[in-house]
Every structure is written in structure tokens, then in C-alpha cells.
Amino acid sequence: MAHDIPDRLPPAATVGVWSWIRANLLCPWYNALLSAGSLYLIWKAVVPFWNWAVVNASISLDPAVAKQHSGAAWGFLRDMWPVFMTGIYPAEERWRPLLALCLVLAMVGLSLLRPLRRATWLRAAWLATPLLVFAIIRGGGITGLPEVGTHYWGGLMLTILLAVVAMIAAFPISILLALGRTSNMPIARPFCVAYIELIRGVPLITILFMASVVLPLFLPSNMELDKLLRAMVGITMFFSAYLAENIRGGLQGLSRGQYEAADALGMSYWQKIRVVILPQALRIVIPPMVNNFIGILKDTSLVGIVGLVDLLQIAFATTSNPKWFGRLEEAYVFIAFWYWVLCFGLSSYSQHLERKIPSAGK
Amino acid sequence: MTDHSAPPRVPFWRSPTGRAWAFQAVMLGSFLWLAVSMYRNTLENLKTRGISSGFGFLHSEAGFRIGEVTGIPLPQGGFLYFLISLALGLALSRMLTRHMKARTNAPLNTKWFGLCLLLSIGIPAATLFLFRNSVEIAHYTESSSYVMALATGLANTLKVAVIGCVASTFLGLFIALGRLSPNWLLSSLCRWYVELNRNLPVLMQLFFWYFVVFQELPGVKQSIDLGGWLILNKRGLFLPALVPHQGAWLFCGAIVAALCGCWLVLRRAKQLRDDTGEAGKRLVPCLLLLIGLPGLAWLLGGTPFGLEFPVLKGFNYKGGTGLTPEFTALVVGLTVYVSAFNAEIIRSGIEAVSRGQREAARALAMNERQVMRIVILPQAMRVIVPPMTSEYLAIAKNSSLAVAIGYPEFVSVGGTILNQSGQAVEIVGIWMGVYLCISLCISFAMNVYNARIALVER
């Protein structure tokens, strides 16, 4: 029995704006409904924000003028942004963090120049940079600058400092932990496993509390640890465990042949690790490590709970300033912008790396 | 024969094993030295501060107020009998299963299975009915001990964690489906939801919900009121409460029995289909059970539950279920934050299933729903479950951020005790121990689930 094939309509156009809209937004009927719902949501969220942030906003530095507008008082941010950046760092010394920032940016700029990338002096300069930054910001000693104690550090500067120091300090620890966990040494392995699982099983807050309350008890009574240093110890302990698991993934991602080949060449353990294994393993785990770094950056906001004034806490502190009392929303938008730009930039970078780096063994 | 084949003797400090042992000895030695010196320092420091070590302080009176008290079920006299009967019921049904299996060498048929179910549920239920007071719900008061305070904090933590896990999973699923939608507007909206939420610190989001959103809400007199069902104001979120009446026991029992019955019917139908190829009747008996049994219980026992609506009395709403701003902000903040991560996990899991699978399923003339349910989701779950486990762990751990907005959960209560008693080492130890237990329980449960759905290879 032959069926008559019914006549069909000609295929719909697939080019042009209208056909794109029809294909992506209107067809079939439920897509039109979804589009309408999404438009409604966007409308409900964007219009009030637009009115608040642009239409009714004021940028005057005078709080009295800002009060006459119902929207955002961006003058508050114009007035306060150095405080957001450096916290309660003395105002007349704020050029020093700026100088340190310029130094780091200059180093990054130099490293981006292709001919300079492999220069030995640049690497040496990178090694010296953290010390130099520390010396510039803290002052005292041989620098001849007035000393600014760590309890005056704050704001975005502190957030970035904590994250970067934690990452740099956690890196060698986590490599050792990962190596210990993948080795077959009967004492070292359970030790590493216990450390990693213990730290990963508890919240960062309890580690920070431990660092700020219990760590002083463990030390000899004549030894005083700086509050910032204690927080750094806590965050470093925390992230070395997470980072170690990432690196372990990289170590396990290498084929056995790599290990065996290095052994066959008669390399010693550390030669094998340094020359053959780590360069490949670390290359595999760069994207997850960048994600880990984003995690550190976000989680440094927790140090506010143990009394450090990071970006999040400085937002609170500035809103209780009598001149601009209660401008919480503006402060939030500002710090949200910073966190978002930093984290989104890093995650885009990690995706870029993921596309660029060919993974080993493939 | 001289030993030409034997390798030359290497002094132990040059052999890899010897070095490994030396390294480990050094490590162990320095660890022991560190531990001993830390122990001695701690003892000395505690002595100079006049704090006695040990867990004895846990039994002294707490004396502080906890803003939100969750009842703690405490076992009473008859509880032991209940445990014994539970063990007895399980043991009996297990023995029965093994006996039947040995005799017929086949899985248990429906009749015997029902008997086992009856034994393992019925015996404990009967004991629970006989010793009705075997569990007492205790509520923390200011004169309770520190242990009770910690237990209340833990109960609050678990409440947040469970609600957060369930809510963030569903929200994440919706966002993921939205991102996969061919509708460009919807998928961009969901994409920006994810990008916005996962790149902002969770503590900041909690502060946002608590200090910005709840501050912007109207006061008690001008509450947002959806016909009395949902009332939202500065003081919190108020919902109607279910109040059990006389027949509630009977009604709940009927629902449980109906569910068990449905399960048996489905099993029976599946067995029938496997054996004979005929589809057994499923829908009608299940519907009959699900509607008939509870309906019967309703008729016999009267209305099982009543709704208690919150009403404005004086300065605040009374009655119903009142959720404090702290609790609501914490749950909403955690859910929104984690849902962004869950959405990405679910989306990548679904996208990880290769195109060929979908095309093959379509070639077999499956419709879209069947493709999703039978082909895509089971394979996606293998990719989804392990990272999802870490998100659940993250919720349990991040609930400790409640300390910043004043919701009395485990860390916050512990912090108050720490300030009052100065027992820092013990409190931090208890924190870590309890969180480790919670983490282990979650990962154990998820690993069991993962093992069930994982790809079984030869």
C-alpha cells in the first residue's frame, strides 16, 4: 500500500534577524512563553536598578546634595575609594601601596613581552618582588620609611595580599603533600592522607578560629604571632590541602611510562620528580589551580570574622561613617564589582588556558 | 658459584628505600617533637591563664539565650526496647530472606516480601506504640547545660544543611535546564545568573540578603501578605503550620502503608513483565491504594491535620511557622550561591553524554522525554554525582558562616561557649570532630548512591 506523501510547506528561512528571532525566541509556542517570562524577569530586575543607579543617582561629593536624590549616592564612592582600596592604612602613606601595585603591574607587563619572558634577570626580579612589596608597604627597618604595622592593612589590598601569599605559600606544601599521598612510604602516606582529609572535612571558619584562638596557646608564652600572620597560616593550611588534591589529580593523570622512563634513565627520585613528573603534572592542573585561586580570593572574605578588615569588612566600616551613614547598597555594588571582576577575569583566564594548553598524554 | 648475579651492596643512605626510611624517620621525629612541645606549651599557657583542661565544663550551666531553638529528641526509658525490637525485626526478616533463598534459589516473591516488610516495620512500630514516651523532645533553655546548647546549635546547622541541599539541587536543575534551552533569552539569563553568583563570595551574598534585602522589607504593619499563606516582613518569613489532630497517627500510617503497597504492586508488575512479557496492572491499583487508604483513615479518624495561620498580635505575627530573618537569609543565600555551581555541574554532566547516544535513541523512535529519562540522565548522573557530593559538603561547611549574621548554629553557639569558658582547645576540637562526622556521613551516603549508578565494567 503506497501512502500519498502530503505536501509540505517550503522550509523556513534560516538567515536574517527576523528568522533568528523566530527560531531562537518564538518557535515553538512554549519558547515564546519562556521568552516573555525571561523578558519580564529582566525588566523587573533591570529597570529599578537602572533608575537607582543612573536616573535618580547623584555624583556629588556633598552628602546634603546626595540626600535630595532618591537613588545611589556615587559621591560616597568617589569620596571613600582610597579607604576601600587600603583600609585604615594611614592616608599620607597611601602612595606606598600604590607604588607596590605599580611595581607588580610593571613586572607583569615585562613578563608579557615575549623576548623578555625567559630572561634570567626577570625571574630573579620576580623572586625579589614579594620582599620588595612587603618592604614598601610595611616600611621600617632599612627602608627608612615610617613603619605601618600589619593591623593597619586592609581593604582590597589586604584581600589580594592574603590570597596571593596563601597561594604562594600553599604551593610547595601542597606539592609535598601530593607527593606524599601518592608515594608508598608507610609512615608519610597516612600522615598526608590524614592531614588532607582532616582539613578538607572542616569549614574554613574553624581553621581560622583555631589559628586565631588556639595557635597562640600552642606557642611558647613569650612568642607573639601577628594577627595577620595567624590568619595567613590558617588560610595557607586550608588551601594547601585543596591544592594538594588538585596536584594529586595531575600526578595520577600521567601515564606510568613517564615514571618508568625516568627510572630507566637512572634518575634519582627528586630528579625524576623535578625534571619529568612535575612539569607535566602541573601543566595538566593549571586550570583547576586557577579555580582554586578564585576560591581563595573569595574565601579571604572570611577573615573578617576573626577581626581583620578586608574588602568586605571595610564596606561595613565605611557605611557607619557619620558623613555617609547607611550607604550600604553603594558599598555593596562597589565591592561586588571588584570581586566579580577579579574572579570572572581569573575564570575566563583559566578557560583560555584550558583551550590553549594541550593536555599531556593525548 | 660466586655471586656475579647479586647486585653490588649499596650503603643504605644511597638506596631509595633507605632514604625513604630516613626521610620518614626525620618527619616522624620532627612531628613528635612539634606535638610534644605544643602539648607542653599549651599546658603551661593554660596554667598561667587559670583554665583547667578537659571536657568537664560541658556539664555546667550555659546561661545564655539562643535565639532559635530546635527541639532535640532525647531517648527515654523505653528507647532501649525500641532498639532491641528494631534489631529483632531486621534479624527476623533477614533470616526469612536467606531461608527462602536457600530453598527456592530465586528472589523473594511478593507474599514473602510483604511478610518481611511487616516484620521489620511492624515490630518496631508496635514497640514504639507501646512505649509511646520512649523519645522526648527537649528544648534548650538558659538553665540547660553546654552540651544541650551545642546539640541545639548542631540541630540548627543540620536543618539549614538539609534544606539547603534539597533546595539548591532543584534550583540548580532548573537553571541548568534553562541554560540548555534553545531559547537564547532564557539561556543567557541563566548564564548570567550563574556567572553573577559563583563569582561573588558567599559571605558577601549572605550579608547582602541579611543586611540589604531584609532591611528593605516593609515593617510588621505593612507586611507583604499573600492571602495569609506567606507573610514577609522585617521580622522574618511566616508560613502556616501543620498542626496534627487526633487522627494524624492513623493518617500518616495509612500513607506509609499505601506507599509500601504501591511499591509492592510495582515490583509485582515488573516481575510479571520480566516473566511473561505482559504489562501488569500498575496505575489503577496504585491510585486506589494512594487515595483509598488515606481516605479511609480520614473517615475513621477525622481530619488529620489542621492549618494554623500566623496572625498579627501586638507587635509581631504569632502562630504558624515563623522563620527568623537570620535563618531565611542563610538558607536563601546558601541556596542561591550553591545552585549556581550545581547548575554548572548538571549542565556539564548532560553535555558530557555524547551526541551519538541521543541520536541513537532518536533512531530507536524514542520521544524526547524517553530520551532524557532512559538514555541521557542515567549516563549524566555518573558525571554529576561526584562533584555534586562536594557541593553538598560545601553547603554543610558553609552553613558555619551563619556566625557572621547571628544565626545560632553550631559554630556560633560554640563561639559563645568559647568566649564564656575560655576552653578554646576543647571547643575547636569538638567543632572539627563534629564537622568531620557530618562530612563523612554525607560522603558515605553519596558514595553508596554513586556505587549504585556508576558504570559497571567487566
mmCIF file with all atom_site columns, C-alpha atoms in Angstrom, chain A residues 72-204:
data_model
loop_
_atom_site.group_PDB
_atom_site.id
_atom_site.type_symbol
_atom_site.label_atom_id
_atom_site.label_alt_id
_atom_site.label_comp_id
_atom_site.label_asym_id
_atom_site.label_entity_id
_atom_site.label_seq_id
_atom_site.pdbx_PDB_ins_code
_atom_site.Cartn_x
_atom_site.Cartn_y
_atom_site.Cartn_z
_atom_site.occupancy
_atom_site.B_iso_or_equiv
_atom_site.pdbx_formal_charge
_atom_site.auth_seq_id
_atom_site.auth_comp_id
_atom_site.auth_asym_id
_atom_site.auth_atom_id
_atom_site.pdbx_PDB_model_num
ATOM 1   C CA . ALA A 1 72  ? 22.510 55.949 44.569 1.00 0.00 ? 72  ALA A CA 1
ATOM 2   C CA . ALA A 1 73  ? 24.993 58.433 46.014 1.00 0.00 ? 73  ALA A CA 1
ATOM 3   C CA . TRP A 1 74  ? 28.076 57.665 43.970 1.00 0.00 ? 74  TRP A CA 1
ATOM 4   C CA . GLY A 1 75  ? 29.812 60.614 45.631 1.00 0.00 ? 75  GLY A CA 1
ATOM 5   C CA . PHE A 1 76  ? 30.247 58.298 48.593 1.00 0.00 ? 76  PHE A CA 1
ATOM 6   C CA . LEU A 1 77  ? 32.457 56.047 46.498 1.00 0.00 ? 77  LEU A CA 1
ATOM 7   C CA . ARG A 1 78  ? 34.332 58.979 44.974 1.00 0.00 ? 78  ARG A CA 1
ATOM 8   C CA . ASP A 1 79  ? 34.980 60.177 48.492 1.00 0.00 ? 79  ASP A CA 1
ATOM 9   C CA . MET A 1 80  ? 35.855 56.828 50.021 1.00 0.00 ? 80  MET A CA 1
ATOM 10  C CA . TRP A 1 81  ? 37.510 54.717 47.354 1.00 0.00 ? 81  TRP A CA 1
ATOM 11  C CA . PRO A 1 82  ? 41.065 55.082 48.767 1.00 0.00 ? 82  PRO A CA 1
ATOM 12  C CA . VAL A 1 83  ? 39.665 53.646 52.002 1.00 0.00 ? 83  VAL A CA 1
ATOM 13  C CA . PHE A 1 84  ? 38.140 50.748 50.104 1.00 0.00 ? 84  PHE A CA 1
ATOM 14  C CA . MET A 1 85  ? 41.487 50.096 48.486 1.00 0.00 ? 85  MET A CA 1
ATOM 15  C CA . THR A 1 86  ? 43.749 50.259 51.542 1.00 0.00 ? 86  THR A CA 1
ATOM 16  C CA . GLY A 1 87  ? 41.531 50.152 54.638 1.00 0.00 ? 87  GLY A CA 1
ATOM 17  C CA . ILE A 1 88  ? 42.750 52.112 57.634 1.00 0.00 ? 88  ILE A CA 1
ATOM 18  C CA . TYR A 1 89  ? 46.246 52.462 56.181 1.00 0.00 ? 89  TYR A CA 1
ATOM 19  C CA . PRO A 1 90  ? 47.446 55.995 57.108 1.00 0.00 ? 90  PRO A CA 1
ATOM 20  C CA . ALA A 1 91  ? 46.239 58.448 54.462 1.00 0.00 ? 91  ALA A CA 1
ATOM 21  C CA . GLU A 1 92  ? 49.564 60.206 53.995 1.00 0.00 ? 92  GLU A CA 1
ATOM 22  C CA . GLU A 1 93  ? 51.304 56.861 53.330 1.00 0.00 ? 93  GLU A CA 1
ATOM 23  C CA . ARG A 1 94  ? 48.850 55.595 50.710 1.00 0.00 ? 94  ARG A CA 1
ATOM 24  C CA . TRP A 1 95  ? 51.337 56.259 47.930 1.00 0.00 ? 95  TRP A CA 1
ATOM 25  C CA . ARG A 1 96  ? 53.288 53.240 49.133 1.00 0.00 ? 96  ARG A CA 1
ATOM 26  C CA . PRO A 1 97  ? 50.678 50.542 48.346 1.00 0.00 ? 97  PRO A CA 1
ATOM 27  C CA . LEU A 1 98  ? 50.176 52.380 45.048 1.00 0.00 ? 98  LEU A CA 1
ATOM 28  C CA . LEU A 1 99  ? 53.891 52.157 44.366 1.00 0.00 ? 99  LEU A CA 1
ATOM 29  C CA . ALA A 1 100 ? 53.868 48.462 45.226 1.00 0.00 ? 100 ALA A CA 1
ATOM 30  C CA . LEU A 1 101 ? 50.927 47.939 42.880 1.00 0.00 ? 101 LEU A CA 1
ATOM 31  C CA . CYS A 1 102 ? 52.765 49.797 40.097 1.00 0.00 ? 102 CYS A CA 1
ATOM 32  C CA . LEU A 1 103 ? 55.796 47.615 40.725 1.00 0.00 ? 103 LEU A CA 1
ATOM 33  C CA . VAL A 1 104 ? 53.782 44.410 40.399 1.00 0.00 ? 104 VAL A CA 1
ATOM 34  C CA . LEU A 1 105 ? 51.958 45.685 37.319 1.00 0.00 ? 105 LEU A CA 1
ATOM 35  C CA . ALA A 1 106 ? 55.275 46.653 35.745 1.00 0.00 ? 106 ALA A CA 1
ATOM 36  C CA . MET A 1 107 ? 56.611 43.171 36.415 1.00 0.00 ? 107 MET A CA 1
ATOM 37  C CA . VAL A 1 108 ? 53.504 41.612 34.868 1.00 0.00 ? 108 VAL A CA 1
ATOM 38  C CA . GLY A 1 109 ? 53.864 43.927 31.876 1.00 0.00 ? 109 GLY A CA 1
ATOM 39  C CA . LEU A 1 110 ? 57.502 42.982 31.400 1.00 0.00 ? 110 LEU A CA 1
ATOM 40  C CA . SER A 1 111 ? 56.683 39.288 31.627 1.00 0.00 ? 111 SER A CA 1
ATOM 41  C CA . LEU A 1 112 ? 54.069 39.672 28.910 1.00 0.00 ? 112 LEU A CA 1
ATOM 42  C CA . LEU A 1 113 ? 56.747 40.848 26.469 1.00 0.00 ? 113 LEU A CA 1
ATOM 43  C CA . ARG A 1 114 ? 57.713 37.744 24.583 1.00 0.00 ? 114 ARG A CA 1
ATOM 44  C CA . PRO A 1 115 ? 61.506 38.332 24.217 1.00 0.00 ? 115 PRO A CA 1
ATOM 45  C CA . LEU A 1 116 ? 61.884 39.049 27.929 1.00 0.00 ? 116 LEU A CA 1
ATOM 46  C CA . ARG A 1 117 ? 59.862 36.085 29.149 1.00 0.00 ? 117 ARG A CA 1
ATOM 47  C CA . ARG A 1 118 ? 62.779 33.692 29.531 1.00 0.00 ? 118 ARG A CA 1
ATOM 48  C CA . ALA A 1 119 ? 65.313 36.238 30.779 1.00 0.00 ? 119 ALA A CA 1
ATOM 49  C CA . THR A 1 120 ? 67.106 35.164 33.942 1.00 0.00 ? 120 THR A CA 1
ATOM 50  C CA . TRP A 1 121 ? 67.133 38.628 35.429 1.00 0.00 ? 121 TRP A CA 1
ATOM 51  C CA . LEU A 1 122 ? 63.354 38.826 35.126 1.00 0.00 ? 122 LEU A CA 1
ATOM 52  C CA . ARG A 1 123 ? 62.965 35.596 37.074 1.00 0.00 ? 123 ARG A CA 1
ATOM 53  C CA . ALA A 1 124 ? 65.314 36.881 39.744 1.00 0.00 ? 124 ALA A CA 1
ATOM 54  C CA . ALA A 1 125 ? 63.292 40.089 39.871 1.00 0.00 ? 125 ALA A CA 1
ATOM 55  C CA . TRP A 1 126 ? 60.104 38.051 40.328 1.00 0.00 ? 126 TRP A CA 1
ATOM 56  C CA . LEU A 1 127 ? 61.705 36.293 43.300 1.00 0.00 ? 127 LEU A CA 1
ATOM 57  C CA . ALA A 1 128 ? 62.616 39.654 44.825 1.00 0.00 ? 128 ALA A CA 1
ATOM 58  C CA . THR A 1 129 ? 59.227 41.272 44.170 1.00 0.00 ? 129 THR A CA 1
ATOM 59  C CA . PRO A 1 130 ? 57.290 39.874 47.169 1.00 0.00 ? 130 PRO A CA 1
ATOM 60  C CA . LEU A 1 131 ? 60.029 41.008 49.546 1.00 0.00 ? 131 LEU A CA 1
ATOM 61  C CA . LEU A 1 132 ? 60.131 44.419 47.946 1.00 0.00 ? 132 LEU A CA 1
ATOM 62  C CA . VAL A 1 133 ? 56.342 44.779 48.116 1.00 0.00 ? 133 VAL A CA 1
ATOM 63  C CA . PHE A 1 134 ? 56.375 43.772 51.757 1.00 0.00 ? 134 PHE A CA 1
ATOM 64  C CA . ALA A 1 135 ? 59.182 46.237 52.496 1.00 0.00 ? 135 ALA A CA 1
ATOM 65  C CA . ILE A 1 136 ? 57.431 49.099 50.718 1.00 0.00 ? 136 ILE A CA 1
ATOM 66  C CA . ILE A 1 137 ? 54.061 48.535 52.379 1.00 0.00 ? 137 ILE A CA 1
ATOM 67  C CA . ARG A 1 138 ? 55.348 47.825 55.866 1.00 0.00 ? 138 ARG A CA 1
ATOM 68  C CA . GLY A 1 139 ? 58.290 50.210 55.918 1.00 0.00 ? 139 GLY A CA 1
ATOM 69  C CA . GLY A 1 140 ? 60.550 50.434 58.974 1.00 0.00 ? 140 GLY A CA 1
ATOM 70  C CA . GLY A 1 141 ? 63.956 48.827 59.173 1.00 0.00 ? 141 GLY A CA 1
ATOM 71  C CA . ILE A 1 142 ? 66.417 49.657 56.427 1.00 0.00 ? 142 ILE A CA 1
ATOM 72  C CA . THR A 1 143 ? 63.837 51.182 54.086 1.00 0.00 ? 143 THR A CA 1
ATOM 73  C CA . GLY A 1 144 ? 63.847 54.416 56.084 1.00 0.00 ? 144 GLY A CA 1
ATOM 74  C CA . LEU A 1 145 ? 60.101 54.733 55.667 1.00 0.00 ? 145 LEU A CA 1
ATOM 75  C CA . PRO A 1 146 ? 57.854 55.115 58.722 1.00 0.00 ? 146 PRO A CA 1
ATOM 76  C CA . GLU A 1 147 ? 56.655 51.696 59.850 1.00 0.00 ? 147 GLU A CA 1
ATOM 77  C CA . VAL A 1 148 ? 52.999 50.772 59.246 1.00 0.00 ? 148 VAL A CA 1
ATOM 78  C CA . GLY A 1 149 ? 52.073 47.715 61.307 1.00 0.00 ? 149 GLY A CA 1
ATOM 79  C CA . THR A 1 150 ? 50.018 44.928 59.749 1.00 0.00 ? 150 THR A CA 1
ATOM 80  C CA . HIS A 1 151 ? 46.957 45.843 61.840 1.00 0.00 ? 151 HIS A CA 1
ATOM 81  C CA . TYR A 1 152 ? 46.652 48.967 59.672 1.00 0.00 ? 152 TYR A CA 1
ATOM 82  C CA . TRP A 1 153 ? 46.428 46.934 56.478 1.00 0.00 ? 153 TRP A CA 1
ATOM 83  C CA . GLY A 1 154 ? 43.030 46.464 54.955 1.00 0.00 ? 154 GLY A CA 1
ATOM 84  C CA . GLY A 1 155 ? 40.657 46.790 52.074 1.00 0.00 ? 155 GLY A CA 1
ATOM 85  C CA . LEU A 1 156 ? 41.225 45.334 48.633 1.00 0.00 ? 156 LEU A CA 1
ATOM 86  C CA . MET A 1 157 ? 44.972 45.440 49.294 1.00 0.00 ? 157 MET A CA 1
ATOM 87  C CA . LEU A 1 158 ? 44.588 43.010 52.191 1.00 0.00 ? 158 LEU A CA 1
ATOM 88  C CA . THR A 1 159 ? 42.244 40.733 50.237 1.00 0.00 ? 159 THR A CA 1
ATOM 89  C CA . ILE A 1 160 ? 44.658 40.401 47.335 1.00 0.00 ? 160 ILE A CA 1
ATOM 90  C CA . LEU A 1 161 ? 47.673 40.127 49.621 1.00 0.00 ? 161 LEU A CA 1
ATOM 91  C CA . LEU A 1 162 ? 46.088 37.316 51.638 1.00 0.00 ? 162 LEU A CA 1
ATOM 92  C CA . ALA A 1 163 ? 45.095 35.429 48.519 1.00 0.00 ? 163 ALA A CA 1
ATOM 93  C CA . VAL A 1 164 ? 48.453 35.772 46.811 1.00 0.00 ? 164 VAL A CA 1
ATOM 94  C CA . VAL A 1 165 ? 50.508 34.916 49.894 1.00 0.00 ? 165 VAL A CA 1
ATOM 95  C CA . ALA A 1 166 ? 48.289 31.912 50.636 1.00 0.00 ? 166 ALA A CA 1
ATOM 96  C CA . MET A 1 167 ? 48.676 30.682 47.078 1.00 0.00 ? 167 MET A CA 1
ATOM 97  C CA . ILE A 1 168 ? 52.443 31.131 47.023 1.00 0.00 ? 168 ILE A CA 1
ATOM 98  C CA . ALA A 1 169 ? 52.946 29.583 50.462 1.00 0.00 ? 169 ALA A CA 1
ATOM 99  C CA . ALA A 1 170 ? 50.496 26.732 49.897 1.00 0.00 ? 170 ALA A CA 1
ATOM 100 C CA . PHE A 1 171 ? 52.093 25.718 46.612 1.00 0.00 ? 171 PHE A CA 1
ATOM 101 C CA . PRO A 1 172 ? 55.272 23.945 47.863 1.00 0.00 ? 172 PRO A CA 1
ATOM 102 C CA . ILE A 1 173 ? 53.411 22.453 50.832 1.00 0.00 ? 173 ILE A CA 1
ATOM 103 C CA . SER A 1 174 ? 50.745 21.040 48.582 1.00 0.00 ? 174 SER A CA 1
ATOM 104 C CA . ILE A 1 175 ? 53.315 19.549 46.198 1.00 0.00 ? 175 ILE A CA 1
ATOM 105 C CA . LEU A 1 176 ? 54.934 17.741 49.124 1.00 0.00 ? 176 LEU A CA 1
ATOM 106 C CA . LEU A 1 177 ? 51.531 16.592 50.402 1.00 0.00 ? 177 LEU A CA 1
ATOM 107 C CA . ALA A 1 178 ? 50.513 15.331 46.967 1.00 0.00 ? 178 ALA A CA 1
ATOM 108 C CA . LEU A 1 179 ? 53.802 13.505 46.504 1.00 0.00 ? 179 LEU A CA 1
ATOM 109 C CA . GLY A 1 180 ? 53.475 12.008 49.978 1.00 0.00 ? 180 GLY A CA 1
ATOM 110 C CA . ARG A 1 181 ? 49.934 10.872 49.287 1.00 0.00 ? 181 ARG A CA 1
ATOM 111 C CA . THR A 1 182 ? 50.852 9.173  46.017 1.00 0.00 ? 182 THR A CA 1
ATOM 112 C CA . SER A 1 183 ? 54.053 7.602  47.371 1.00 0.00 ? 183 SER A CA 1
ATOM 113 C CA . ASN A 1 184 ? 54.155 4.227  49.080 1.00 0.00 ? 184 ASN A CA 1
ATOM 114 C CA . MET A 1 185 ? 56.021 5.311  52.204 1.00 0.00 ? 185 MET A CA 1
ATOM 115 C CA . PRO A 1 186 ? 54.216 3.587  55.093 1.00 0.00 ? 186 PRO A CA 1
ATOM 116 C CA . ILE A 1 187 ? 54.500 6.473  57.578 1.00 0.00 ? 187 ILE A CA 1
ATOM 117 C CA . ALA A 1 188 ? 54.468 9.530  55.358 1.00 0.00 ? 188 ALA A CA 1
ATOM 118 C CA . ARG A 1 189 ? 51.462 8.472  53.279 1.00 0.00 ? 189 ARG A CA 1
ATOM 119 C CA . PRO A 1 190 ? 48.913 8.044  56.076 1.00 0.00 ? 190 PRO A CA 1
ATOM 120 C CA . PHE A 1 191 ? 50.197 11.280 57.562 1.00 0.00 ? 191 PHE A CA 1
ATOM 121 C CA . CYS A 1 192 ? 49.499 13.180 54.337 1.00 0.00 ? 192 CYS A CA 1
ATOM 122 C CA . VAL A 1 193 ? 46.130 11.461 53.859 1.00 0.00 ? 193 VAL A CA 1
ATOM 123 C CA . ALA A 1 194 ? 45.110 12.339 57.410 1.00 0.00 ? 194 ALA A CA 1
ATOM 124 C CA . TYR A 1 195 ? 46.164 15.973 57.007 1.00 0.00 ? 195 TYR A CA 1
ATOM 125 C CA . ILE A 1 196 ? 44.353 16.440 53.693 1.00 0.00 ? 196 ILE A CA 1
ATOM 126 C CA . GLU A 1 197 ? 41.151 14.715 54.761 1.00 0.00 ? 197 GLU A CA 1
ATOM 127 C CA . LEU A 1 198 ? 41.076 16.430 58.148 1.00 0.00 ? 198 LEU A CA 1
ATOM 128 C CA . ILE A 1 199 ? 41.457 19.888 56.665 1.00 0.00 ? 199 ILE A CA 1
ATOM 129 C CA . ARG A 1 200 ? 39.066 19.245 53.806 1.00 0.00 ? 200 ARG A CA 1
ATOM 130 C CA . GLY A 1 201 ? 36.411 17.950 56.160 1.00 0.00 ? 201 GLY A CA 1
ATOM 131 C CA . VAL A 1 202 ? 36.098 21.066 58.306 1.00 0.00 ? 202 VAL A CA 1
ATOM 132 C CA . PRO A 1 203 ? 34.917 24.591 57.468 1.00 0.00 ? 203 PRO A CA 1
ATOM 133 C CA . LEU A 1 204 ? 37.464 27.361 56.915 1.00 0.00 ? 204 LEU A CA 1
#
